[in-house]
Amino acid sequence: MLVGLVSDIHSNLEALEAVLAHMGPTDVLWCLGDLVGYGPNPNECVDLVRRRAGLAVHGNHDLAAVGLLSTADFNPEAAAAIQWTARQLGPKAAAYLSALPEKLVQGEITLAHGSPRYPVWEYVFSRAVARANFDHFQNRVCLVGHTHVPLVFIQDVRTGRVEEQYMEDGQVLDLSDTRWRFIANPGSVGQPRDRDPRASYAVIDTGAHTMTWHRVEYDVDAVQAKILRAGLPRWLAERLRWGT
Ligand code: ZN
């Protein structure tokens, strides 16, 4: 079975459409949260995920946009975009976001937006945080988003030791060896932050036991123009150019 993985779409329709076109047909699509926030097309992105994704979990921006999380801990640009998004969201999209779970387990794989320990807020960015989180899911693979960086933490099940690996376009992770457990991030579709502006996603092949990362160019100029036209903070347009 081929499982397409998208995360942190952030209302960037051009990036999401480019990713789905590049991905081609998969058996299922899973979404790791933050469908909205920052970008100019929240309803269109939610609608596309709602129609395509077999499984999805919520992210902090999704919860804030439907009033289920305070924006007090958001930076000013993110909070401004949440207020704007909340005004734009139609009832169907809001209902979909409100109903998303915070964590899912599907066979060998756990899905959470931030981390399995604290799904809404925790960033798995260091080996210390990853090591603690390996105790918070039972199976071998946990998929997360939230950092917007295509990064994998690999735990040796005998020693508990954790290594990290940044994943580049076309890179394949072998999930078959039961001596290892994984916390893996497919990267961000709509706002990459690893200084590569191309949209990021991954595909798991459950038969071959592999996870493969991909990067895709999309029309950044068009999204930047829409962000500025909507009156969203200028920085949210600029950062898409640099992948920061
Ligand atoms: Zn995000």
PDB file of C-alpha atoms and ligand atoms in Angstrom:
ATOM      1  CA  MET A   1       0.000   0.000   0.000  1.00  0.00           C
ATOM      2  CA  LEU A   2       1.232   3.490  -0.882  1.00  0.00           C
ATOM      3  CA  VAL A   3       0.511   6.131   1.758  1.00  0.00           C
ATOM      4  CA  GLY A   4       0.941   9.779   0.751  1.00  0.00           C
ATOM      5  CA  LEU A   5       1.946  12.009   3.687  1.00  0.00           C
ATOM      6  CA  VAL A   6       1.307  15.739   3.848  1.00  0.00           C
ATOM      7  CA  SER A   7       1.721  18.137   6.764  1.00  0.00           C
ATOM      8  CA  ASP A   8       1.687  21.863   7.531  1.00  0.00           C
ATOM      9  CA  ILE A   9      -0.178  22.891   4.385  1.00  0.00           C
ATOM     10  CA  HIS A  10      -1.028  26.260   5.949  1.00  0.00           C
ATOM     11  CA  SER A  11      -3.639  27.381   3.408  1.00  0.00           C
ATOM     12  CA  ASN A  12      -1.124  27.248   0.550  1.00  0.00           C
ATOM     13  CA  LEU A  13      -3.273  25.860  -2.265  1.00  0.00           C
ATOM     14  CA  GLU A  14      -0.646  26.190  -5.010  1.00  0.00           C
ATOM     15  CA  ALA A  15       1.825  24.117  -2.956  1.00  0.00           C
ATOM     16  CA  LEU A  16      -0.805  21.494  -2.073  1.00  0.00           C
ATOM     17  CA  GLU A  17      -1.952  21.105  -5.682  1.00  0.00           C
ATOM     18  CA  ALA A  18       1.659  20.810  -6.873  1.00  0.00           C
ATOM     19  CA  VAL A  19       2.371  18.143  -4.246  1.00  0.00           C
ATOM     20  CA  LEU A  20      -0.739  16.085  -5.095  1.00  0.00           C
ATOM     21  CA  ALA A  21       0.053  16.277  -8.824  1.00  0.00           C
ATOM     22  CA  HIS A  22       3.674  15.209  -8.230  1.00  0.00           C
ATOM     23  CA  MET A  23       2.643  12.428  -5.847  1.00  0.00           C
ATOM     24  CA  GLY A  24       0.275  10.854  -8.371  1.00  0.00           C
ATOM     25  CA  PRO A  25      -2.123   8.109  -7.306  1.00  0.00           C
ATOM     26  CA  THR A  26      -1.607   6.584  -3.851  1.00  0.00           C
ATOM     27  CA  ASP A  27      -3.853   4.164  -1.969  1.00  0.00           C
ATOM     28  CA  VAL A  28      -4.451   6.665   0.821  1.00  0.00           C
ATOM     29  CA  LEU A  29      -3.454  10.183   1.841  1.00  0.00           C
ATOM     30  CA  TRP A  30      -2.734  11.043   5.490  1.00  0.00           C
ATOM     31  CA  CYS A  31      -2.485  14.605   6.812  1.00  0.00           C
ATOM     32  CA  LEU A  32      -0.457  15.492   9.931  1.00  0.00           C
ATOM     33  CA  GLY A  33      -2.214  18.758  10.730  1.00  0.00           C
ATOM     34  CA  ASP A  34      -1.971  22.534  10.288  1.00  0.00           C
ATOM     35  CA  LEU A  35      -4.144  22.619   7.202  1.00  0.00           C
ATOM     36  CA  VAL A  36      -4.706  26.356   7.762  1.00  0.00           C
ATOM     37  CA  GLY A  37      -2.974  29.463   9.171  1.00  0.00           C
ATOM     38  CA  TYR A  38      -0.413  31.778   7.460  1.00  0.00           C
ATOM     39  CA  GLY A  39      -1.710  31.356   3.886  1.00  0.00           C
ATOM     40  CA  PRO A  40      -4.495  32.774   1.697  1.00  0.00           C
ATOM     41  CA  ASN A  41      -6.669  29.728   0.790  1.00  0.00           C
ATOM     42  CA  PRO A  42      -7.967  28.045   3.969  1.00  0.00           C
ATOM     43  CA  ASN A  43     -11.338  26.844   2.629  1.00  0.00           C
ATOM     44  CA  GLU A  44      -9.876  25.422  -0.576  1.00  0.00           C
ATOM     45  CA  CYS A  45      -7.121  23.538   1.290  1.00  0.00           C
ATOM     46  CA  VAL A  46      -9.502  22.100   3.888  1.00  0.00           C
ATOM     47  CA  ASP A  47     -11.897  21.040   1.137  1.00  0.00           C
ATOM     48  CA  LEU A  48      -9.134  19.255  -0.790  1.00  0.00           C
ATOM     49  CA  VAL A  49      -7.856  17.433   2.309  1.00  0.00           C
ATOM     50  CA  ARG A  50     -11.412  16.580   3.381  1.00  0.00           C
ATOM     51  CA  ARG A  51     -12.088  14.962   0.007  1.00  0.00           C
ATOM     52  CA  ARG A  52      -8.709  13.239  -0.372  1.00  0.00           C
ATOM     53  CA  ALA A  53      -7.324  12.337   3.052  1.00  0.00           C
ATOM     54  CA  GLY A  54      -8.290   9.035   4.641  1.00  0.00           C
ATOM     55  CA  LEU A  55      -6.784  10.097   7.968  1.00  0.00           C
ATOM     56  CA  ALA A  56      -5.942  13.481   9.439  1.00  0.00           C
ATOM     57  CA  VAL A  57      -5.042  14.925  12.852  1.00  0.00           C
ATOM     58  CA  HIS A  58      -5.367  18.543  13.966  1.00  0.00           C
ATOM     59  CA  GLY A  59      -2.521  21.007  14.469  1.00  0.00           C
ATOM     60  CA  ASN A  60      -2.258  24.059  16.708  1.00  0.00           C
ATOM     61  CA  HIS A  61      -3.255  26.433  13.869  1.00  0.00           C
ATOM     62  CA  ASP A  62      -6.343  24.352  13.030  1.00  0.00           C
ATOM     63  CA  LEU A  63      -7.514  24.457  16.657  1.00  0.00           C
ATOM     64  CA  ALA A  64      -6.856  28.197  16.972  1.00  0.00           C
ATOM     65  CA  ALA A  65      -8.692  28.966  13.717  1.00  0.00           C
ATOM     66  CA  VAL A  66     -11.886  27.348  15.052  1.00  0.00           C
ATOM     67  CA  GLY A  67     -11.597  28.895  18.513  1.00  0.00           C
ATOM     68  CA  LEU A  68     -10.481  25.749  20.361  1.00  0.00           C
ATOM     69  CA  LEU A  69      -7.012  27.113  21.258  1.00  0.00           C
ATOM     70  CA  SER A  70      -5.940  30.585  22.375  1.00  0.00           C
ATOM     71  CA  THR A  71      -3.550  32.540  20.128  1.00  0.00           C
ATOM     72  CA  ALA A  72      -1.771  33.969  23.203  1.00  0.00           C
ATOM     73  CA  ASP A  73       1.292  31.784  22.497  1.00  0.00           C
ATOM     74  CA  PHE A  74       1.370  32.521  18.747  1.00  0.00           C
ATOM     75  CA  ASN A  75       3.800  35.096  17.339  1.00  0.00           C
ATOM     76  CA  PRO A  76       2.094  38.322  16.119  1.00  0.00           C
ATOM     77  CA  GLU A  77       2.104  37.385  12.402  1.00  0.00           C
ATOM     78  CA  ALA A  78       0.736  33.896  13.115  1.00  0.00           C
ATOM     79  CA  ALA A  79      -1.952  35.325  15.409  1.00  0.00           C
ATOM     80  CA  ALA A  80      -2.973  37.930  12.795  1.00  0.00           C
ATOM     81  CA  ALA A  81      -3.274  35.165  10.191  1.00  0.00           C
ATOM     82  CA  ILE A  82      -5.407  33.100  12.593  1.00  0.00           C
ATOM     83  CA  GLN A  83      -7.836  36.017  13.122  1.00  0.00           C
ATOM     84  CA  TRP A  84      -8.067  36.453   9.332  1.00  0.00           C
ATOM     85  CA  THR A  85      -8.518  32.676   8.800  1.00  0.00           C
ATOM     86  CA  ALA A  86     -11.270  32.471  11.428  1.00  0.00           C
ATOM     87  CA  ARG A  87     -13.232  35.136   9.510  1.00  0.00           C
ATOM     88  CA  GLN A  88     -12.772  33.328   6.169  1.00  0.00           C
ATOM     89  CA  LEU A  89     -13.597  29.762   7.191  1.00  0.00           C
ATOM     90  CA  GLY A  90     -16.949  28.477   5.960  1.00  0.00           C
ATOM     91  CA  PRO A  91     -19.127  26.289   8.222  1.00  0.00           C
ATOM     92  CA  LYS A  92     -18.170  23.057   6.430  1.00  0.00           C
ATOM     93  CA  ALA A  93     -14.424  23.671   6.750  1.00  0.00           C
ATOM     94  CA  ALA A  94     -14.765  24.799  10.379  1.00  0.00           C
ATOM     95  CA  ALA A  95     -16.788  21.689  11.247  1.00  0.00           C
ATOM     96  CA  TYR A  96     -14.179  19.449   9.602  1.00  0.00           C
ATOM     97  CA  LEU A  97     -11.269  21.068  11.489  1.00  0.00           C
ATOM     98  CA  SER A  98     -13.172  20.982  14.797  1.00  0.00           C
ATOM     99  CA  ALA A  99     -13.780  17.243  14.468  1.00  0.00           C
ATOM    100  CA  LEU A 100     -10.171  16.179  13.743  1.00  0.00           C
ATOM    101  CA  PRO A 101      -8.542  13.991  16.431  1.00  0.00           C
ATOM    102  CA  GLU A 102      -5.229  14.910  18.119  1.00  0.00           C
ATOM    103  CA  LYS A 103      -3.619  11.495  17.617  1.00  0.00           C
ATOM    104  CA  LEU A 104      -4.270   8.343  15.586  1.00  0.00           C
ATOM    105  CA  VAL A 105      -2.844   4.836  15.530  1.00  0.00           C
ATOM    106  CA  GLN A 106      -2.995   2.886  12.298  1.00  0.00           C
ATOM    107  CA  GLY A 107      -1.355  -0.551  12.565  1.00  0.00           C
ATOM    108  CA  GLU A 108       2.414  -0.041  12.881  1.00  0.00           C
ATOM    109  CA  ILE A 109       2.132   3.737  12.689  1.00  0.00           C
ATOM    110  CA  THR A 110       1.156   6.554  15.091  1.00  0.00           C
ATOM    111  CA  LEU A 111       0.178   9.989  13.755  1.00  0.00           C
ATOM    112  CA  ALA A 112       0.454  13.229  15.754  1.00  0.00           C
ATOM    113  CA  HIS A 113       1.000  16.857  14.746  1.00  0.00           C
ATOM    114  CA  GLY A 114       3.681  17.979  17.224  1.00  0.00           C
ATOM    115  CA  SER A 115       4.798  14.923  19.167  1.00  0.00           C
ATOM    116  CA  PRO A 116       3.170  11.766  20.556  1.00  0.00           C
ATOM    117  CA  ARG A 117       3.665  13.177  24.092  1.00  0.00           C
ATOM    118  CA  TYR A 118       2.183  16.642  23.498  1.00  0.00           C
ATOM    119  CA  PRO A 119       0.484  16.485  20.070  1.00  0.00           C
ATOM    120  CA  VAL A 120      -0.532  20.139  19.839  1.00  0.00           C
ATOM    121  CA  TRP A 121       2.575  22.088  20.845  1.00  0.00           C
ATOM    122  CA  GLU A 122       5.778  20.076  21.248  1.00  0.00           C
ATOM    123  CA  TYR A 123       8.466  20.402  18.569  1.00  0.00           C
ATOM    124  CA  VAL A 124      10.558  17.260  18.013  1.00  0.00           C
ATOM    125  CA  PHE A 125      13.712  19.129  17.064  1.00  0.00           C
ATOM    126  CA  SER A 126      16.372  17.635  19.356  1.00  0.00           C
ATOM    127  CA  ARG A 127      17.581  14.153  20.242  1.00  0.00           C
ATOM    128  CA  ALA A 128      16.668  14.752  23.903  1.00  0.00           C
ATOM    129  CA  VAL A 129      13.042  15.553  23.054  1.00  0.00           C
ATOM    130  CA  ALA A 130      12.909  12.670  20.573  1.00  0.00           C
ATOM    131  CA  ARG A 131      14.320  10.251  23.151  1.00  0.00           C
ATOM    132  CA  ALA A 132      11.600  11.200  25.659  1.00  0.00           C
ATOM    133  CA  ASN A 133       8.925  10.825  22.996  1.00  0.00           C
ATOM    134  CA  PHE A 134       9.917   7.276  22.028  1.00  0.00           C
ATOM    135  CA  ASP A 135       8.305   6.278  25.368  1.00  0.00           C
ATOM    136  CA  HIS A 136       4.972   7.827  24.297  1.00  0.00           C
ATOM    137  CA  PHE A 137       4.002   5.531  21.425  1.00  0.00           C
ATOM    138  CA  GLN A 138       3.849   1.753  21.337  1.00  0.00           C
ATOM    139  CA  ASN A 139       4.504   0.862  17.713  1.00  0.00           C
ATOM    140  CA  ARG A 140       7.614   1.309  15.570  1.00  0.00           C
ATOM    141  CA  VAL A 141       6.894   4.462  13.575  1.00  0.00           C
ATOM    142  CA  CYS A 142       5.493   7.812  14.677  1.00  0.00           C
ATOM    143  CA  LEU A 143       4.782  10.446  12.027  1.00  0.00           C
ATOM    144  CA  VAL A 144       4.849  14.093  13.091  1.00  0.00           C
ATOM    145  CA  GLY A 145       4.806  17.571  11.527  1.00  0.00           C
ATOM    146  CA  HIS A 146       4.951  20.982  13.259  1.00  0.00           C
ATOM    147  CA  THR A 147       8.682  21.786  12.841  1.00  0.00           C
ATOM    148  CA  HIS A 148       8.264  22.203   9.049  1.00  0.00           C
ATOM    149  CA  VAL A 149      11.579  20.353   8.604  1.00  0.00           C
ATOM    150  CA  PRO A 150      12.023  16.939   6.933  1.00  0.00           C
ATOM    151  CA  LEU A 151      13.835  15.264   9.775  1.00  0.00           C
ATOM    152  CA  VAL A 152      13.917  11.709  11.173  1.00  0.00           C
ATOM    153  CA  PHE A 153      14.932  10.515  14.633  1.00  0.00           C
ATOM    154  CA  ILE A 154      16.021   6.870  14.755  1.00  0.00           C
ATOM    155  CA  GLN A 155      16.181   4.897  18.005  1.00  0.00           C
ATOM    156  CA  ASP A 156      18.240   1.759  18.531  1.00  0.00           C
ATOM    157  CA  VAL A 157      15.780  -0.414  20.482  1.00  0.00           C
ATOM    158  CA  ARG A 158      18.576  -2.278  22.340  1.00  0.00           C
ATOM    159  CA  THR A 159      20.483   0.725  23.645  1.00  0.00           C
ATOM    160  CA  GLY A 160      17.813   3.467  23.473  1.00  0.00           C
ATOM    161  CA  ARG A 161      20.347   5.639  21.646  1.00  0.00           C
ATOM    162  CA  VAL A 162      18.818   8.181  19.222  1.00  0.00           C
ATOM    163  CA  GLU A 163      20.308   9.499  15.965  1.00  0.00           C
ATOM    164  CA  GLU A 164      18.932  12.160  13.652  1.00  0.00           C
ATOM    165  CA  GLN A 165      18.909  12.486   9.891  1.00  0.00           C
ATOM    166  CA  TYR A 166      17.759  15.332   7.618  1.00  0.00           C
ATOM    167  CA  MET A 167      16.018  13.935   4.553  1.00  0.00           C
ATOM    168  CA  GLU A 168      16.587  15.411   1.104  1.00  0.00           C
ATOM    169  CA  ASP A 169      14.638  15.164  -2.137  1.00  0.00           C
ATOM    170  CA  GLY A 170      14.543  11.530  -3.283  1.00  0.00           C
ATOM    171  CA  GLN A 171      16.062  10.141  -0.086  1.00  0.00           C
ATOM    172  CA  VAL A 172      14.686   6.788   1.103  1.00  0.00           C
ATOM    173  CA  LEU A 173      14.428   5.570   4.702  1.00  0.00           C
ATOM    174  CA  ASP A 174      14.418   1.806   5.276  1.00  0.00           C
ATOM    175  CA  LEU A 175      11.726   0.991   7.852  1.00  0.00           C
ATOM    176  CA  SER A 176      12.126  -2.796   7.634  1.00  0.00           C
ATOM    177  CA  ASP A 177      14.785  -3.424  10.290  1.00  0.00           C
ATOM    178  CA  THR A 178      13.065  -4.132  13.626  1.00  0.00           C
ATOM    179  CA  ARG A 179      16.191  -3.074  15.544  1.00  0.00           C
ATOM    180  CA  TRP A 180      15.097   0.542  14.977  1.00  0.00           C
ATOM    181  CA  ARG A 181      12.130   2.772  15.794  1.00  0.00           C
ATOM    182  CA  PHE A 182      11.399   6.046  14.056  1.00  0.00           C
ATOM    183  CA  ILE A 183       9.905   9.516  14.587  1.00  0.00           C
ATOM    184  CA  ALA A 184       9.653  10.875  11.049  1.00  0.00           C
ATOM    185  CA  ASN A 185       8.544  14.238   9.659  1.00  0.00           C
ATOM    186  CA  PRO A 186       7.606  14.567   5.964  1.00  0.00           C
ATOM    187  CA  GLY A 187       8.373  18.312   6.026  1.00  0.00           C
ATOM    188  CA  SER A 188       5.936  21.112   5.249  1.00  0.00           C
ATOM    189  CA  VAL A 189       3.833  21.439   2.118  1.00  0.00           C
ATOM    190  CA  GLY A 190       2.953  25.104   2.494  1.00  0.00           C
ATOM    191  CA  GLN A 191       5.749  26.779   4.471  1.00  0.00           C
ATOM    192  CA  PRO A 192       9.070  24.852   4.427  1.00  0.00           C
ATOM    193  CA  ARG A 193      11.633  26.094   6.973  1.00  0.00           C
ATOM    194  CA  ASP A 194      14.853  24.298   5.984  1.00  0.00           C
ATOM    195  CA  ARG A 195      16.006  27.027   3.575  1.00  0.00           C
ATOM    196  CA  ASP A 196      14.624  25.072   0.621  1.00  0.00           C
ATOM    197  CA  PRO A 197      11.452  26.842  -0.585  1.00  0.00           C
ATOM    198  CA  ARG A 198      10.141  23.797  -2.453  1.00  0.00           C
ATOM    199  CA  ALA A 199       7.061  22.054  -0.985  1.00  0.00           C
ATOM    200  CA  SER A 200       7.929  18.896   0.960  1.00  0.00           C
ATOM    201  CA  TYR A 201       6.048  15.601   1.312  1.00  0.00           C
ATOM    202  CA  ALA A 202       6.727  11.868   1.714  1.00  0.00           C
ATOM    203  CA  VAL A 203       5.334   8.509   0.646  1.00  0.00           C
ATOM    204  CA  ILE A 204       5.369   5.300   2.690  1.00  0.00           C
ATOM    205  CA  ASP A 205       5.366   2.008   0.809  1.00  0.00           C
ATOM    206  CA  THR A 206       4.077  -0.465   3.409  1.00  0.00           C
ATOM    207  CA  GLY A 207       4.965  -3.448   1.201  1.00  0.00           C
ATOM    208  CA  ALA A 208       8.584  -2.404   0.643  1.00  0.00           C
ATOM    209  CA  HIS A 209       8.830  -0.877   4.173  1.00  0.00           C
ATOM    210  CA  THR A 210      10.247   2.392   2.885  1.00  0.00           C
ATOM    211  CA  MET A 211       9.536   6.087   3.375  1.00  0.00           C
ATOM    212  CA  THR A 212      10.652   8.416   0.569  1.00  0.00           C
ATOM    213  CA  TRP A 213      10.900  12.228   0.743  1.00  0.00           C
ATOM    214  CA  HIS A 214      10.129  14.541  -2.184  1.00  0.00           C
ATOM    215  CA  ARG A 215      10.459  18.270  -2.934  1.00  0.00           C
ATOM    216  CA  VAL A 216       8.311  20.066  -5.493  1.00  0.00           C
ATOM    217  CA  GLU A 217       8.494  23.546  -7.011  1.00  0.00           C
ATOM    218  CA  TYR A 218       5.280  25.563  -7.072  1.00  0.00           C
ATOM    219  CA  ASP A 219       4.165  29.077  -8.009  1.00  0.00           C
ATOM    220  CA  VAL A 220       5.502  31.010  -4.986  1.00  0.00           C
ATOM    221  CA  ASP A 221       4.868  34.374  -6.736  1.00  0.00           C
ATOM    222  CA  ALA A 222       1.145  33.632  -7.041  1.00  0.00           C
ATOM    223  CA  VAL A 223       0.820  32.743  -3.339  1.00  0.00           C
ATOM    224  CA  GLN A 224       2.824  35.803  -2.268  1.00  0.00           C
ATOM    225  CA  ALA A 225       0.533  38.066  -4.332  1.00  0.00           C
ATOM    226  CA  LYS A 226      -2.555  36.495  -2.738  1.00  0.00           C
ATOM    227  CA  ILE A 227      -1.122  36.899   0.792  1.00  0.00           C
ATOM    228  CA  LEU A 228      -0.485  40.607   0.191  1.00  0.00           C
ATOM    229  CA  ARG A 229      -3.895  41.141  -1.476  1.00  0.00           C
ATOM    230  CA  ALA A 230      -5.595  39.536   1.535  1.00  0.00           C
ATOM    231  CA  GLY A 231      -3.843  42.032   3.834  1.00  0.00           C
ATOM    232  CA  LEU A 232      -1.946  39.297   5.685  1.00  0.00           C
ATOM    233  CA  PRO A 233       1.473  40.232   7.198  1.00  0.00           C
ATOM    234  CA  ARG A 234       4.148  40.831   4.519  1.00  0.00           C
ATOM    235  CA  TRP A 235       6.646  38.531   6.264  1.00  0.00           C
ATOM    236  CA  LEU A 236       4.327  35.564   5.627  1.00  0.00           C
ATOM    237  CA  ALA A 237       4.749  36.198   1.895  1.00  0.00           C
ATOM    238  CA  GLU A 238       8.500  36.875   2.047  1.00  0.00           C
ATOM    239  CA  ARG A 239       9.455  33.774   4.011  1.00  0.00           C
ATOM    240  CA  LEU A 240       8.026  31.500   1.276  1.00  0.00           C
ATOM    241  CA  ARG A 241      10.738  32.767  -1.085  1.00  0.00           C
ATOM    242  CA  TRP A 242      13.538  31.691   1.255  1.00  0.00           C
ATOM    243  CA  GLY A 243      12.035  28.607   2.860  1.00  0.00           C
ATOM    244  CA  THR A 244      12.377  30.023   6.361  1.00  0.00           C
TER     245      THR A 244
HETATM  246 ZN    ZN B   1       2.681  24.306  11.122  1.00  0.00          ZN
END
